[in-house]
PDB file of C-alpha atoms in Angstrom:
ATOM      1  CA  MET A1443     127.055  98.617 179.155  1.00  0.00           C
ATOM      2  CA  ASN A1444     128.395  99.130 182.644  1.00  0.00           C
ATOM      3  CA  LEU A1445     128.486 102.887 183.334  1.00  0.00           C
ATOM      4  CA  ASP A1446     131.110 102.315 186.039  1.00  0.00           C
ATOM      5  CA  ASN A1447     133.527 101.073 183.407  1.00  0.00           C
ATOM      6  CA  PHE A1448     136.092 103.820 182.787  1.00  0.00           C
ATOM      7  CA  VAL A1449     135.890 103.199 179.004  1.00  0.00           C
ATOM      8  CA  VAL A1450     132.097 103.576 178.964  1.00  0.00           C
ATOM      9  CA  ARG A1451     131.880 106.471 181.431  1.00  0.00           C
ATOM     10  CA  PRO A1452     132.827 109.257 178.940  1.00  0.00           C
ATOM     11  CA  HIS A1453     129.879 108.192 176.776  1.00  0.00           C
ATOM     12  CA  ARG A1454     127.387 108.055 179.646  1.00  0.00           C
ATOM     13  CA  ARG A1455     124.905 110.497 178.099  1.00  0.00           C
ATOM     14  CA  ALA A1456     124.722 108.569 174.800  1.00  0.00           C
ATOM     15  CA  VAL A1457     124.562 105.198 176.556  1.00  0.00           C
ATOM     16  CA  GLU A1458     121.619 106.277 178.695  1.00  0.00           C
ATOM     17  CA  LYS A1459     119.854 107.877 175.723  1.00  0.00           C
ATOM     18  CA  TYR A1460     120.059 104.881 173.412  1.00  0.00           C
ATOM     19  CA  ALA A1461     119.255 102.409 176.164  1.00  0.00           C
ATOM     20  CA  SER A1462     115.676 103.634 175.709  1.00  0.00           C
ATOM     21  CA  ALA A1463     113.655 102.169 172.835  1.00  0.00           C
ATOM     22  CA  ASP A1464     112.065 105.572 172.143  1.00  0.00           C
ATOM     23  CA  ALA A1465     115.422 106.975 171.037  1.00  0.00           C
ATOM     24  CA  TRP A1466     115.439 104.576 168.079  1.00  0.00           C
ATOM     25  CA  SER A1467     112.144 105.754 166.564  1.00  0.00           C
ATOM     26  CA  GLU A1468     113.850 108.498 164.566  1.00  0.00           C
ATOM     27  CA  LEU A1469     117.562 108.583 163.858  1.00  0.00           C
ATOM     28  CA  GLY A1470     119.425 111.443 162.174  1.00  0.00           C
ATOM     29  CA  PRO A1471     123.032 112.043 161.110  1.00  0.00           C
ATOM     30  CA  GLN A1472     124.041 113.147 164.627  1.00  0.00           C
ATOM     31  CA  ASP A1473     122.580 109.936 166.057  1.00  0.00           C
ATOM     32  CA  ALA A1474     124.613 107.918 163.588  1.00  0.00           C
ATOM     33  CA  GLU A1475     127.842 109.542 164.763  1.00  0.00           C
ATOM     34  CA  ALA A1476     126.974 108.945 168.416  1.00  0.00           C
ATOM     35  CA  LEU A1477     126.062 105.311 167.800  1.00  0.00           C
ATOM     36  CA  LEU A1478     129.284 104.677 165.887  1.00  0.00           C
ATOM     37  CA  ALA A1479     131.154 105.901 168.952  1.00  0.00           C
ATOM     38  CA  LEU A1480     129.268 103.369 171.086  1.00  0.00           C
ATOM     39  CA  ALA A1481     129.862 100.452 168.743  1.00  0.00           C
ATOM     40  CA  GLY A1482     133.275  99.522 170.133  1.00  0.00           C
ATOM     41  CA  LEU A1483     132.458  99.913 173.839  1.00  0.00           C
ATOM     42  CA  PRO A1484     132.501  96.852 176.112  1.00  0.00           C
ATOM     43  CA  SER A1485     129.158  95.272 176.937  1.00  0.00           C
ATOM     44  CA  SER A1486     128.032  92.739 179.500  1.00  0.00           C
ATOM     45  CA  VAL A1487     125.857  91.029 176.882  1.00  0.00           C
ATOM     46  CA  ARG A1488     127.359  87.739 175.779  1.00  0.00           C
ATOM     47  CA  ASP A1489     126.380  85.666 172.769  1.00  0.00           C
ATOM     48  CA  ASP A1490     128.383  82.465 172.589  1.00  0.00           C
ATOM     49  CA  ASP A1491     126.674  81.216 169.421  1.00  0.00           C
ATOM     50  CA  GLU A1492     129.535  81.766 166.997  1.00  0.00           C
ATOM     51  CA  ASP A1493     127.573  80.360 164.034  1.00  0.00           C
ATOM     52  CA  ALA A1494     124.745  82.811 164.655  1.00  0.00           C
ATOM     53  CA  LYS A1495     127.169  85.727 164.779  1.00  0.00           C
ATOM     54  CA  ARG A1496     128.818  84.574 161.567  1.00  0.00           C
ATOM     55  CA  PHE A1497     125.382  84.553 159.936  1.00  0.00           C
ATOM     56  CA  ASP A1498     124.726  88.044 161.328  1.00  0.00           C
ATOM     57  CA  LEU A1499     127.929  89.242 159.685  1.00  0.00           C
ATOM     58  CA  LEU A1500     127.041  87.544 156.410  1.00  0.00           C
ATOM     59  CA  ILE A1501     123.656  89.297 156.222  1.00  0.00           C
ATOM     60  CA  LEU A1502     125.193  92.603 157.286  1.00  0.00           C
ATOM     61  CA  ARG A1503     127.758  92.386 154.481  1.00  0.00           C
ATOM     62  CA  ARG A1504     124.957  91.565 152.026  1.00  0.00           C
ATOM     63  CA  GLN A1505     122.955  94.600 153.181  1.00  0.00           C
ATOM     64  CA  LEU A1506     125.990  96.865 152.868  1.00  0.00           C
ATOM     65  CA  ALA A1507     126.795  95.507 149.410  1.00  0.00           C
ATOM     66  CA  GLN A1508     123.241  96.273 148.344  1.00  0.00           C
ATOM     67  CA  LEU A1509     123.479  99.825 149.713  1.00  0.00           C
ATOM     68  CA  ASP A1510     126.852 100.357 148.049  1.00  0.00           C
ATOM     69  CA  GLY A1511     125.618  98.969 144.725  1.00  0.00           C
ATOM     70  CA  ASP A1512     128.326  96.295 144.660  1.00  0.00           C
ATOM     71  CA  ALA A1513     126.494  93.772 142.483  1.00  0.00           C
ATOM     72  CA  VAL A1514     129.362  91.277 142.299  1.00  0.00           C
ATOM     73  CA  LEU A1515     129.788  91.028 146.073  1.00  0.00           C
ATOM     74  CA  ALA A1516     126.022  91.035 146.645  1.00  0.00           C
ATOM     75  CA  GLU A1517     125.623  88.119 144.226  1.00  0.00           C
ATOM     76  CA  ARG A1518     128.384  86.111 145.885  1.00  0.00           C
ATOM     77  CA  LEU A1519     126.946  86.669 149.359  1.00  0.00           C
ATOM     78  CA  ARG A1520     123.462  85.794 148.133  1.00  0.00           C
ATOM     79  CA  GLU A1521     124.713  82.431 146.898  1.00  0.00           C
ATOM     80  CA  THR A1522     126.275  81.773 150.305  1.00  0.00           C
ATOM     81  CA  VAL A1523     123.011  82.566 152.106  1.00  0.00           C
ATOM     82  CA  GLN A1524     121.111  80.343 149.669  1.00  0.00           C
ATOM     83  CA  ARG A1525     123.466  77.431 150.384  1.00  0.00           C
ATOM     84  CA  ILE A1526     122.904  77.855 154.119  1.00  0.00           C
ATOM     85  CA  ALA A1527     119.121  77.909 153.662  1.00  0.00           C
ATOM     86  CA  ALA A1528     119.261  74.848 151.393  1.00  0.00           C
ATOM     87  CA  ALA A1529     121.390  72.970 153.932  1.00  0.00           C
ATOM     88  CA  LEU A1530     118.897  73.778 156.696  1.00  0.00           C
ATOM     89  CA  LEU A1531     116.007  72.453 154.598  1.00  0.00           C
ATOM     90  CA  GLY A1532     117.566  69.041 155.074  1.00  0.00           C
ATOM     91  CA  LYS A1533     117.195  69.444 158.847  1.00  0.00           C
ATOM     92  CA  THR A1534     113.416  69.905 159.068  1.00  0.00           C
ATOM     93  CA  THR A1535     113.206  67.034 161.557  1.00  0.00           C
ATOM     94  CA  ILE A1536     114.420  69.623 164.070  1.00  0.00           C
ATOM     95  CA  PRO A1537     111.280  71.467 165.293  1.00  0.00           C
ATOM     96  CA  SER A1538     112.855  74.946 165.301  1.00  0.00           C
ATOM     97  CA  VAL A1539     114.026  74.439 161.716  1.00  0.00           C
ATOM     98  CA  ALA A1540     110.641  73.073 160.638  1.00  0.00           C
ATOM     99  CA  GLU A1541     108.985  76.260 161.956  1.00  0.00           C
ATOM    100  CA  GLN A1542     110.996  78.306 159.447  1.00  0.00           C
ATOM    101  CA  ALA A1543     110.669  75.867 156.531  1.00  0.00           C
ATOM    102  CA  VAL A1544     108.575  78.245 154.418  1.00  0.00           C
ATOM    103  CA  LEU A1545     111.063  81.090 154.843  1.00  0.00           C
ATOM    104  CA  LEU A1546     113.998  78.767 154.197  1.00  0.00           C
ATOM    105  CA  GLU A1547     112.448  77.533 150.949  1.00  0.00           C
ATOM    106  CA  SER A1548     111.966  81.124 149.825  1.00  0.00           C
ATOM    107  CA  VAL A1549     115.522  82.183 150.714  1.00  0.00           C
ATOM    108  CA  ALA A1550     116.979  79.083 149.046  1.00  0.00           C
ATOM    109  CA  GLY A1551     115.131  79.928 145.828  1.00  0.00           C
ATOM    110  CA  ASP A1552     115.663  82.789 143.379  1.00  0.00           C
ATOM    111  CA  GLU A1553     112.327  84.638 143.316  1.00  0.00           C
ATOM    112  CA  TRP A1554     112.689  85.849 146.932  1.00  0.00           C
ATOM    113  CA  TRP A1555     115.882  87.668 145.956  1.00  0.00           C
ATOM    114  CA  ILE A1556     114.291  89.658 143.137  1.00  0.00           C
ATOM    115  CA  ASP A1557     114.034  93.231 144.488  1.00  0.00           C
ATOM    116  CA  VAL A1558     114.856  91.971 147.991  1.00  0.00           C
ATOM    117  CA  THR A1559     114.734  94.775 150.559  1.00  0.00           C
ATOM    118  CA  LEU A1560     116.869  95.464 153.613  1.00  0.00           C
ATOM    119  CA  PRO A1561     113.954  94.723 156.015  1.00  0.00           C
ATOM    120  CA  MET A1562     113.450  91.359 154.280  1.00  0.00           C
ATOM    121  CA  LEU A1563     117.116  90.532 154.819  1.00  0.00           C
ATOM    122  CA  GLU A1564     116.885  91.629 158.450  1.00  0.00           C
ATOM    123  CA  LEU A1565     113.847  89.436 159.057  1.00  0.00           C
ATOM    124  CA  ALA A1566     115.670  86.481 157.508  1.00  0.00           C
ATOM    125  CA  ARG A1567     118.674  87.183 159.749  1.00  0.00           C
ATOM    126  CA  LEU A1568     116.566  87.206 162.905  1.00  0.00           C
ATOM    127  CA  ARG A1569     114.734  83.994 162.064  1.00  0.00           C
ATOM    128  CA  ILE A1570     117.631  81.970 160.675  1.00  0.00           C
ATOM    129  CA  ARG A1571     120.605  83.057 162.806  1.00  0.00           C
ATOM    130  CA  GLY A1572     119.747  80.647 165.628  1.00  0.00           C
ATOM    131  CA  LEU A1573     119.480  77.740 163.185  1.00  0.00           C
ATOM    132  CA  ALA A1574     122.927  78.100 161.633  1.00  0.00           C
ATOM    133  CA  ARG A1575     124.459  75.883 164.325  1.00  0.00           C
ATOM    134  CA  PHE A1576     122.538  72.884 162.982  1.00  0.00           C
ATOM    135  CA  ILE A1577     124.496  72.826 159.727  1.00  0.00           C
ATOM    136  CA  GLU A1578     127.039  70.029 159.792  1.00  0.00           C
ATOM    137  CA  LYS A1579     130.604  71.170 159.543  1.00  0.00           C
ATOM    138  CA  THR A1580     133.083  69.172 157.522  1.00  0.00           C
ATOM    139  CA  THR A1581     136.461  68.590 159.100  1.00  0.00           C
ATOM    140  CA  ARG A1582     139.634  68.369 157.097  1.00  0.00           C
ATOM    141  CA  ASN A1583     143.090  67.397 158.147  1.00  0.00           C
ATOM    142  CA  PRO A1584     145.482  70.338 157.837  1.00  0.00           C
ATOM    143  CA  ILE A1585     148.024  70.192 155.035  1.00  0.00           C
ATOM    144  CA  TYR A1586     151.331  71.909 155.647  1.00  0.00           C
ATOM    145  CA  THR A1587     153.523  73.093 152.798  1.00  0.00           C
ATOM    146  CA  ASP A1588     156.927  74.665 152.744  1.00  0.00           C
ATOM    147  CA  PHE A1589     157.971  76.019 149.373  1.00  0.00           C
ATOM    148  CA  GLU A1590     158.926  79.295 147.794  1.00  0.00           C
ATOM    149  CA  ASP A1591     156.881  80.823 144.998  1.00  0.00           C
ATOM    150  CA  THR A1592     158.729  81.673 141.819  1.00  0.00           C
ATOM    151  CA  LEU A1593     157.279  84.405 139.643  1.00  0.00           C
ATOM    152  CA  GLY A1594     157.872  84.377 135.908  1.00  0.00           C
ATOM    153  CA  GLU A1595     157.263  87.064 133.343  1.00  0.00           C
ATOM    154  CA  GLY A1596     153.685  88.340 133.380  1.00  0.00           C
ATOM    155  CA  VAL A1597     151.533  87.431 130.386  1.00  0.00           C
ATOM    156  CA  GLU A1598     148.201  89.077 129.651  1.00  0.00           C
ATOM    157  CA  VAL A1599     145.444  86.545 129.053  1.00  0.00           C
ATOM    158  CA  VAL A1600     142.222  87.764 127.469  1.00  0.00           C
ATOM    159  CA  LEU A1601     139.147  85.844 128.589  1.00  0.00           C
ATOM    160  CA  PRO A1602     136.277  86.940 126.323  1.00  0.00           C
ATOM    161  CA  ARG A1603     132.791  87.136 127.842  1.00  0.00           C
ATOM    162  CA  VAL A1604     133.964  86.158 131.308  1.00  0.00           C
ATOM    163  CA  THR A1605     132.622  88.506 133.950  1.00  0.00           C
ATOM    164  CA  PRO A1606     133.178  88.040 137.706  1.00  0.00           C
ATOM    165  CA  GLY A1607     129.949  87.066 139.423  1.00  0.00           C
ATOM    166  CA  THR A1608     128.117  86.201 136.188  1.00  0.00           C
ATOM    167  CA  ASN A1609     125.946  83.113 136.485  1.00  0.00           C
ATOM    168  CA  PHE A1610     123.931  82.636 133.315  1.00  0.00           C
ATOM    169  CA  GLU A1611     121.677  79.927 134.710  1.00  0.00           C
ATOM    170  CA  ARG A1612     120.791  82.170 137.631  1.00  0.00           C
ATOM    171  CA  PHE A1613     120.165  85.046 135.215  1.00  0.00           C
ATOM    172  CA  ARG A1614     117.852  82.813 133.203  1.00  0.00           C
ATOM    173  CA  ALA A1615     115.897  81.834 136.323  1.00  0.00           C
ATOM    174  CA  LYS A1616     115.612  85.450 137.493  1.00  0.00           C
ATOM    175  CA  ALA A1617     114.551  86.613 134.034  1.00  0.00           C
ATOM    176  CA  GLU A1618     111.879  83.919 133.780  1.00  0.00           C
ATOM    177  CA  ALA A1619     110.448  84.803 137.199  1.00  0.00           C
ATOM    178  CA  TYR A1620     110.366  88.507 136.322  1.00  0.00           C
ATOM    179  CA  LEU A1621     108.808  87.991 132.877  1.00  0.00           C
ATOM    180  CA  ARG A1622     106.075  85.724 134.218  1.00  0.00           C
ATOM    181  CA  GLU A1623     105.101  88.495 136.629  1.00  0.00           C
ATOM    182  CA  HIS A1624     104.746  90.928 133.690  1.00  0.00           C
ATOM    183  CA  LEU A1625     102.923  88.826 131.107  1.00  0.00           C
ATOM    184  CA  ASP A1626     100.548  91.735 130.468  1.00  0.00           C
ATOM    185  CA  ASN A1627     103.384  93.720 128.840  1.00  0.00           C
ATOM    186  CA  LEU A1628     102.416  94.565 125.228  1.00  0.00           C
ATOM    187  CA  ALA A1629     105.682  93.359 123.659  1.00  0.00           C
ATOM    188  CA  LEU A1630     105.533  90.157 125.679  1.00  0.00           C
ATOM    189  CA  GLN A1631     101.913  89.625 124.637  1.00  0.00           C
ATOM    190  CA  ARG A1632     102.844  90.018 120.961  1.00  0.00           C
ATOM    191  CA  LEU A1633     105.664  87.525 121.411  1.00  0.00           C
ATOM    192  CA  ARG A1634     103.453  84.936 123.117  1.00  0.00           C
ATOM    193  CA  ARG A1635     100.597  85.365 120.634  1.00  0.00           C
ATOM    194  CA  ASN A1636     102.845  84.673 117.640  1.00  0.00           C
ATOM    195  CA  LYS A1637     102.651  88.235 116.302  1.00  0.00           C
ATOM    196  CA  GLN A1638     105.568  89.615 114.311  1.00  0.00           C
ATOM    197  CA  LEU A1639     107.970  91.518 116.578  1.00  0.00           C
ATOM    198  CA  THR A1640     109.056  95.053 115.735  1.00  0.00           C
ATOM    199  CA  PRO A1641     112.449  96.567 116.623  1.00  0.00           C
ATOM    200  CA  GLU A1642     110.622  98.577 119.311  1.00  0.00           C
ATOM    201  CA  ASP A1643     109.274  95.340 120.813  1.00  0.00           C
ATOM    202  CA  LEU A1644     112.792  93.930 120.917  1.00  0.00           C
ATOM    203  CA  THR A1645     114.030  97.041 122.733  1.00  0.00           C
ATOM    204  CA  GLU A1646     111.213  96.657 125.262  1.00  0.00           C
ATOM    205  CA  LEU A1647     112.117  93.001 125.871  1.00  0.00           C
ATOM    206  CA  GLU A1648     115.757  93.935 126.404  1.00  0.00           C
ATOM    207  CA  GLN A1649     114.731  96.562 128.970  1.00  0.00           C
ATOM    208  CA  MET A1650     112.670  93.934 130.796  1.00  0.00           C
ATOM    209  CA  LEU A1651     115.688  91.644 131.005  1.00  0.00           C
ATOM    210  CA  VAL A1652     117.742  94.532 132.413  1.00  0.00           C
ATOM    211  CA  ALA A1653     114.967  95.248 134.927  1.00  0.00           C
ATOM    212  CA  SER A1654     115.131  91.606 136.035  1.00  0.00           C
ATOM    213  CA  GLY A1655     118.763  92.176 137.044  1.00  0.00           C
ATOM    214  CA  GLY A1656     120.528  91.321 133.791  1.00  0.00           C
ATOM    215  CA  GLN A1657     123.709  93.012 132.617  1.00  0.00           C
ATOM    216  CA  GLN A1658     124.998  93.570 129.093  1.00  0.00           C
ATOM    217  CA  VAL A1659     127.005  90.349 129.170  1.00  0.00           C
ATOM    218  CA  ASP A1660     123.805  88.504 130.105  1.00  0.00           C
ATOM    219  CA  ILE A1661     121.893  90.139 127.241  1.00  0.00           C
ATOM    220  CA  ALA A1662     124.630  89.144 124.783  1.00  0.00           C
ATOM    221  CA  TRP A1663     124.547  85.570 126.086  1.00  0.00           C
ATOM    222  CA  ALA A1664     120.741  85.491 125.831  1.00  0.00           C
ATOM    223  CA  THR A1665     120.890  86.713 122.234  1.00  0.00           C
ATOM    224  CA  GLU A1666     123.355  83.951 121.344  1.00  0.00           C
ATOM    225  CA  GLN A1667     121.184  81.353 123.086  1.00  0.00           C
ATOM    226  CA  GLY A1668     118.275  82.474 120.961  1.00  0.00           C
ATOM    227  CA  GLY A1669     120.185  81.742 117.770  1.00  0.00           C
ATOM    228  CA  GLY A1670     120.843  85.422 117.189  1.00  0.00           C
ATOM    229  CA  GLY A1671     117.432  86.543 118.388  1.00  0.00           C
ATOM    230  CA  LEU A1672     116.622  87.924 121.844  1.00  0.00           C
ATOM    231  CA  GLY A1673     112.929  87.363 121.160  1.00  0.00           C
ATOM    232  CA  ILE A1674     113.511  83.644 120.704  1.00  0.00           C
ATOM    233  CA  PHE A1675     115.300  83.473 124.063  1.00  0.00           C
ATOM    234  CA  VAL A1676     112.492  85.343 125.833  1.00  0.00           C
ATOM    235  CA  ARG A1677     109.826  83.153 124.226  1.00  0.00           C
ATOM    236  CA  SER A1678     111.713  80.064 125.406  1.00  0.00           C
ATOM    237  CA  LEU A1679     111.193  81.363 128.962  1.00  0.00           C
ATOM    238  CA  VAL A1680     107.502  82.269 128.771  1.00  0.00           C
ATOM    239  CA  GLY A1681     106.329  79.856 126.074  1.00  0.00           C
ATOM    240  CA  LEU A1682     103.827  80.405 123.288  1.00  0.00           C
ATOM    241  CA  ASP A1683     100.205  81.128 124.095  1.00  0.00           C
ATOM    242  CA  ARG A1684      98.361  77.818 123.641  1.00  0.00           C
ATOM    243  CA  ALA A1685      95.586  79.430 121.635  1.00  0.00           C
ATOM    244  CA  ALA A1686      98.192  80.888 119.248  1.00  0.00           C
ATOM    245  CA  ALA A1687      99.866  77.487 118.873  1.00  0.00           C
ATOM    246  CA  ILE A1688      96.532  75.828 118.160  1.00  0.00           C
ATOM    247  CA  GLU A1689      95.671  78.534 115.626  1.00  0.00           C
ATOM    248  CA  ALA A1690      98.942  77.934 113.795  1.00  0.00           C
ATOM    249  CA  PHE A1691      98.143  74.221 113.405  1.00  0.00           C
ATOM    250  CA  GLU A1692      94.340  74.370 113.422  1.00  0.00           C
ATOM    251  CA  ASN A1693      94.079  72.748 109.983  1.00  0.00           C
ATOM    252  CA  TYR A1694      95.808  69.620 111.288  1.00  0.00           C
ATOM    253  CA  LEU A1695      93.696  69.429 114.444  1.00  0.00           C
ATOM    254  CA  ASP A1696      90.470  68.893 112.520  1.00  0.00           C
ATOM    255  CA  GLY A1697      89.403  65.396 113.451  1.00  0.00           C
ATOM    256  CA  SER A1698      87.152  65.188 110.400  1.00  0.00           C
ATOM    257  CA  LYS A1699      90.088  65.585 108.011  1.00  0.00           C
ATOM    258  CA  PHE A1700      92.874  63.807 109.888  1.00  0.00           C
ATOM    259  CA  SER A1701      93.127  60.570 111.834  1.00  0.00           C
ATOM    260  CA  ALA A1702      93.357  60.345 115.627  1.00  0.00           C
ATOM    261  CA  ASP A1703      97.071  59.492 115.351  1.00  0.00           C
ATOM    262  CA  GLN A1704      97.740  62.540 113.192  1.00  0.00           C
ATOM    263  CA  VAL A1705      95.839  64.858 115.547  1.00  0.00           C
ATOM    264  CA  ARG A1706      97.671  63.362 118.546  1.00  0.00           C
ATOM    265  CA  PHE A1707     101.017  63.955 116.825  1.00  0.00           C
ATOM    266  CA  VAL A1708     100.202  67.617 116.153  1.00  0.00           C
ATOM    267  CA  ASN A1709      98.970  68.058 119.735  1.00  0.00           C
ATOM    268  CA  LEU A1710     102.434  67.017 120.898  1.00  0.00           C
ATOM    269  CA  ILE A1711     103.835  69.894 118.825  1.00  0.00           C
ATOM    270  CA  VAL A1712     101.312  72.310 120.369  1.00  0.00           C
ATOM    271  CA  ASP A1713     102.279  71.128 123.866  1.00  0.00           C
ATOM    272  CA  GLU A1714     105.980  71.717 123.225  1.00  0.00           C
ATOM    273  CA  LEU A1715     105.411  75.155 121.716  1.00  0.00           C
ATOM    274  CA  THR A1716     103.214  76.135 124.650  1.00  0.00           C
ATOM    275  CA  ARG A1717     105.960  75.061 127.026  1.00  0.00           C
ATOM    276  CA  ASN A1718     109.120  76.179 125.191  1.00  0.00           C
ATOM    277  CA  GLY A1719     107.914  78.862 122.775  1.00  0.00           C
ATOM    278  CA  VAL A1720     109.951  77.658 119.792  1.00  0.00           C
ATOM    279  CA  MET A1721     110.802  74.291 118.308  1.00  0.00           C
ATOM    280  CA  GLU A1722     113.366  73.191 115.762  1.00  0.00           C
ATOM    281  CA  PRO A1723     111.983  70.887 113.008  1.00  0.00           C
ATOM    282  CA  GLY A1724     114.607  68.293 113.936  1.00  0.00           C
ATOM    283  CA  ARG A1725     112.672  67.656 117.151  1.00  0.00           C
ATOM    284  CA  LEU A1726     109.981  65.928 115.061  1.00  0.00           C
ATOM    285  CA  PHE A1727     112.381  63.000 114.704  1.00  0.00           C
ATOM    286  CA  GLU A1728     113.082  62.690 118.436  1.00  0.00           C
ATOM    287  CA  SER A1729     111.166  61.553 121.513  1.00  0.00           C
ATOM    288  CA  PRO A1730     108.293  61.963 122.336  1.00  0.00           C
ATOM    289  CA  TYR A1731     107.328  62.154 118.638  1.00  0.00           C
ATOM    290  CA  THR A1732     109.118  58.966 117.687  1.00  0.00           C
ATOM    291  CA  ASP A1733     107.405  57.231 120.618  1.00  0.00           C
ATOM    292  CA  HIS A1734     104.213  57.428 118.533  1.00  0.00           C
ATOM    293  CA  ALA A1735     105.690  57.625 115.019  1.00  0.00           C
ATOM    294  CA  PRO A1736     108.900  55.541 114.854  1.00  0.00           C
ATOM    295  CA  THR A1737     110.204  57.222 111.679  1.00  0.00           C
ATOM    296  CA  GLY A1738     108.982  60.721 112.452  1.00  0.00           C
ATOM    297  CA  PRO A1739     106.102  62.732 110.951  1.00  0.00           C
ATOM    298  CA  ASP A1740     106.302  60.902 107.615  1.00  0.00           C
ATOM    299  CA  TYR A1741     104.994  57.835 109.462  1.00  0.00           C
ATOM    300  CA  PHE A1742     101.557  59.480 109.618  1.00  0.00           C
ATOM    301  CA  PHE A1743     101.700  62.335 107.082  1.00  0.00           C
ATOM    302  CA  PRO A1744     102.421  62.553 103.351  1.00  0.00           C
ATOM    303  CA  ASP A1745     105.453  64.580 102.264  1.00  0.00           C
ATOM    304  CA  ALA A1746     103.394  67.692 101.472  1.00  0.00           C
ATOM    305  CA  ASP A1747     101.960  67.798 104.989  1.00  0.00           C
ATOM    306  CA  VAL A1748     105.382  67.191 106.562  1.00  0.00           C
ATOM    307  CA  GLU A1749     106.737  70.165 104.630  1.00  0.00           C
ATOM    308  CA  ALA A1750     103.766  72.249 105.772  1.00  0.00           C
ATOM    309  CA  LEU A1751     104.407  71.336 109.425  1.00  0.00           C
ATOM    310  CA  VAL A1752     108.070  72.287 109.080  1.00  0.00           C
ATOM    311  CA  ASP A1753     107.168  75.575 107.370  1.00  0.00           C
ATOM    312  CA  THR A1754     104.791  76.416 110.214  1.00  0.00           C
ATOM    313  CA  LEU A1755     107.525  75.815 112.782  1.00  0.00           C
ATOM    314  CA  HIS A1756     109.872  78.074 110.811  1.00  0.00           C
ATOM    315  CA  HIS A1757     107.200  80.776 110.648  1.00  0.00           C
ATOM    316  CA  ILE A1758     106.612  80.643 114.409  1.00  0.00           C
ATOM    317  CA  LYS A1759     110.337  81.083 114.974  1.00  0.00           C
ATOM    318  CA  GLN A1760     110.537  83.984 112.529  1.00  0.00           C
ATOM    319  CA  THR A1761     107.807  85.963 114.334  1.00  0.00           C
ATOM    320  CA  ALA A1762     110.117  86.081 117.378  1.00  0.00           C
ATOM    321  CA  LEU A1763     112.648  88.024 115.288  1.00  0.00           C
ATOM    322  CA  PRO A1764     112.284  91.744 114.564  1.00  0.00           C
ATOM    323  CA  GLN A1765     110.478  92.444 111.307  1.00  0.00           C
ATOM    324  CA  ASP A1766     113.517  93.795 109.445  1.00  0.00           C
ATOM    325  CA  VAL A1767     115.499  90.634 110.359  1.00  0.00           C
ATOM    326  CA  ALA A1768     112.671  88.166 109.715  1.00  0.00           C
TER     327      ALA A1768
END
């Protein structure tokens, strides 16, 4: 800032003070007021990179939304930043972009945004702002219209379970990342080890989903996705402990009692339960099971064993429900 400028001159003392890096080590309320007064003063510094400044503004708005607790705006801005990072990942042939590839992959994903801090956002701003200019801009021919709006009588339209800023797939991804970081939680351990859930366990699981960033509308959606059971939804994210799945079907994994084809078929069930936590009996008549047994489990097993397999799947699902419901 040029101290000879008549606009800057009245603020000379503050300009000289904050031109020193030492003045920024500790800032109090009085400093904030003085700095706000300096914000609109003319400066000789010029930054002609409009894309970089737009990115600066985007991150600033995201930081302010986080400080203000505006979850809807923060979510919308986060998605915008993620799109920018994802677009830049397609430009890694540019050396300066390739240098930030690791950061860009993190910002483009969801885990980086869980409990993101203001310093993390600031670091991302500093490292990515100069890369924003590499994103291709689409050009569109302008469309001109000349008409007058006509307003009719207002009608109230009720949209059940529609909440601005709600993205259930993003909630699912955030919840899965959070839960996998807290697999030592007692309720989560009971769920994964095929132990009967209690109402207290269900309350604990709901609190974990809230801690992952979920809202009530997300919890309601998750409960519906689980067929009326929140525990089933959570288990679908973290899977069933493989040892618990093997224990449930151990009788059918005994190679001395059952053929290699039968054991292989049951191992497919164990694999799916380990991955998805629950499994509907109807899946036994779909791929990959029918890839080995064209007509389903009855191709290898007698009716009594088929019924036993189905009963075991039902039991595994029931343990994910609270005891009074199961």
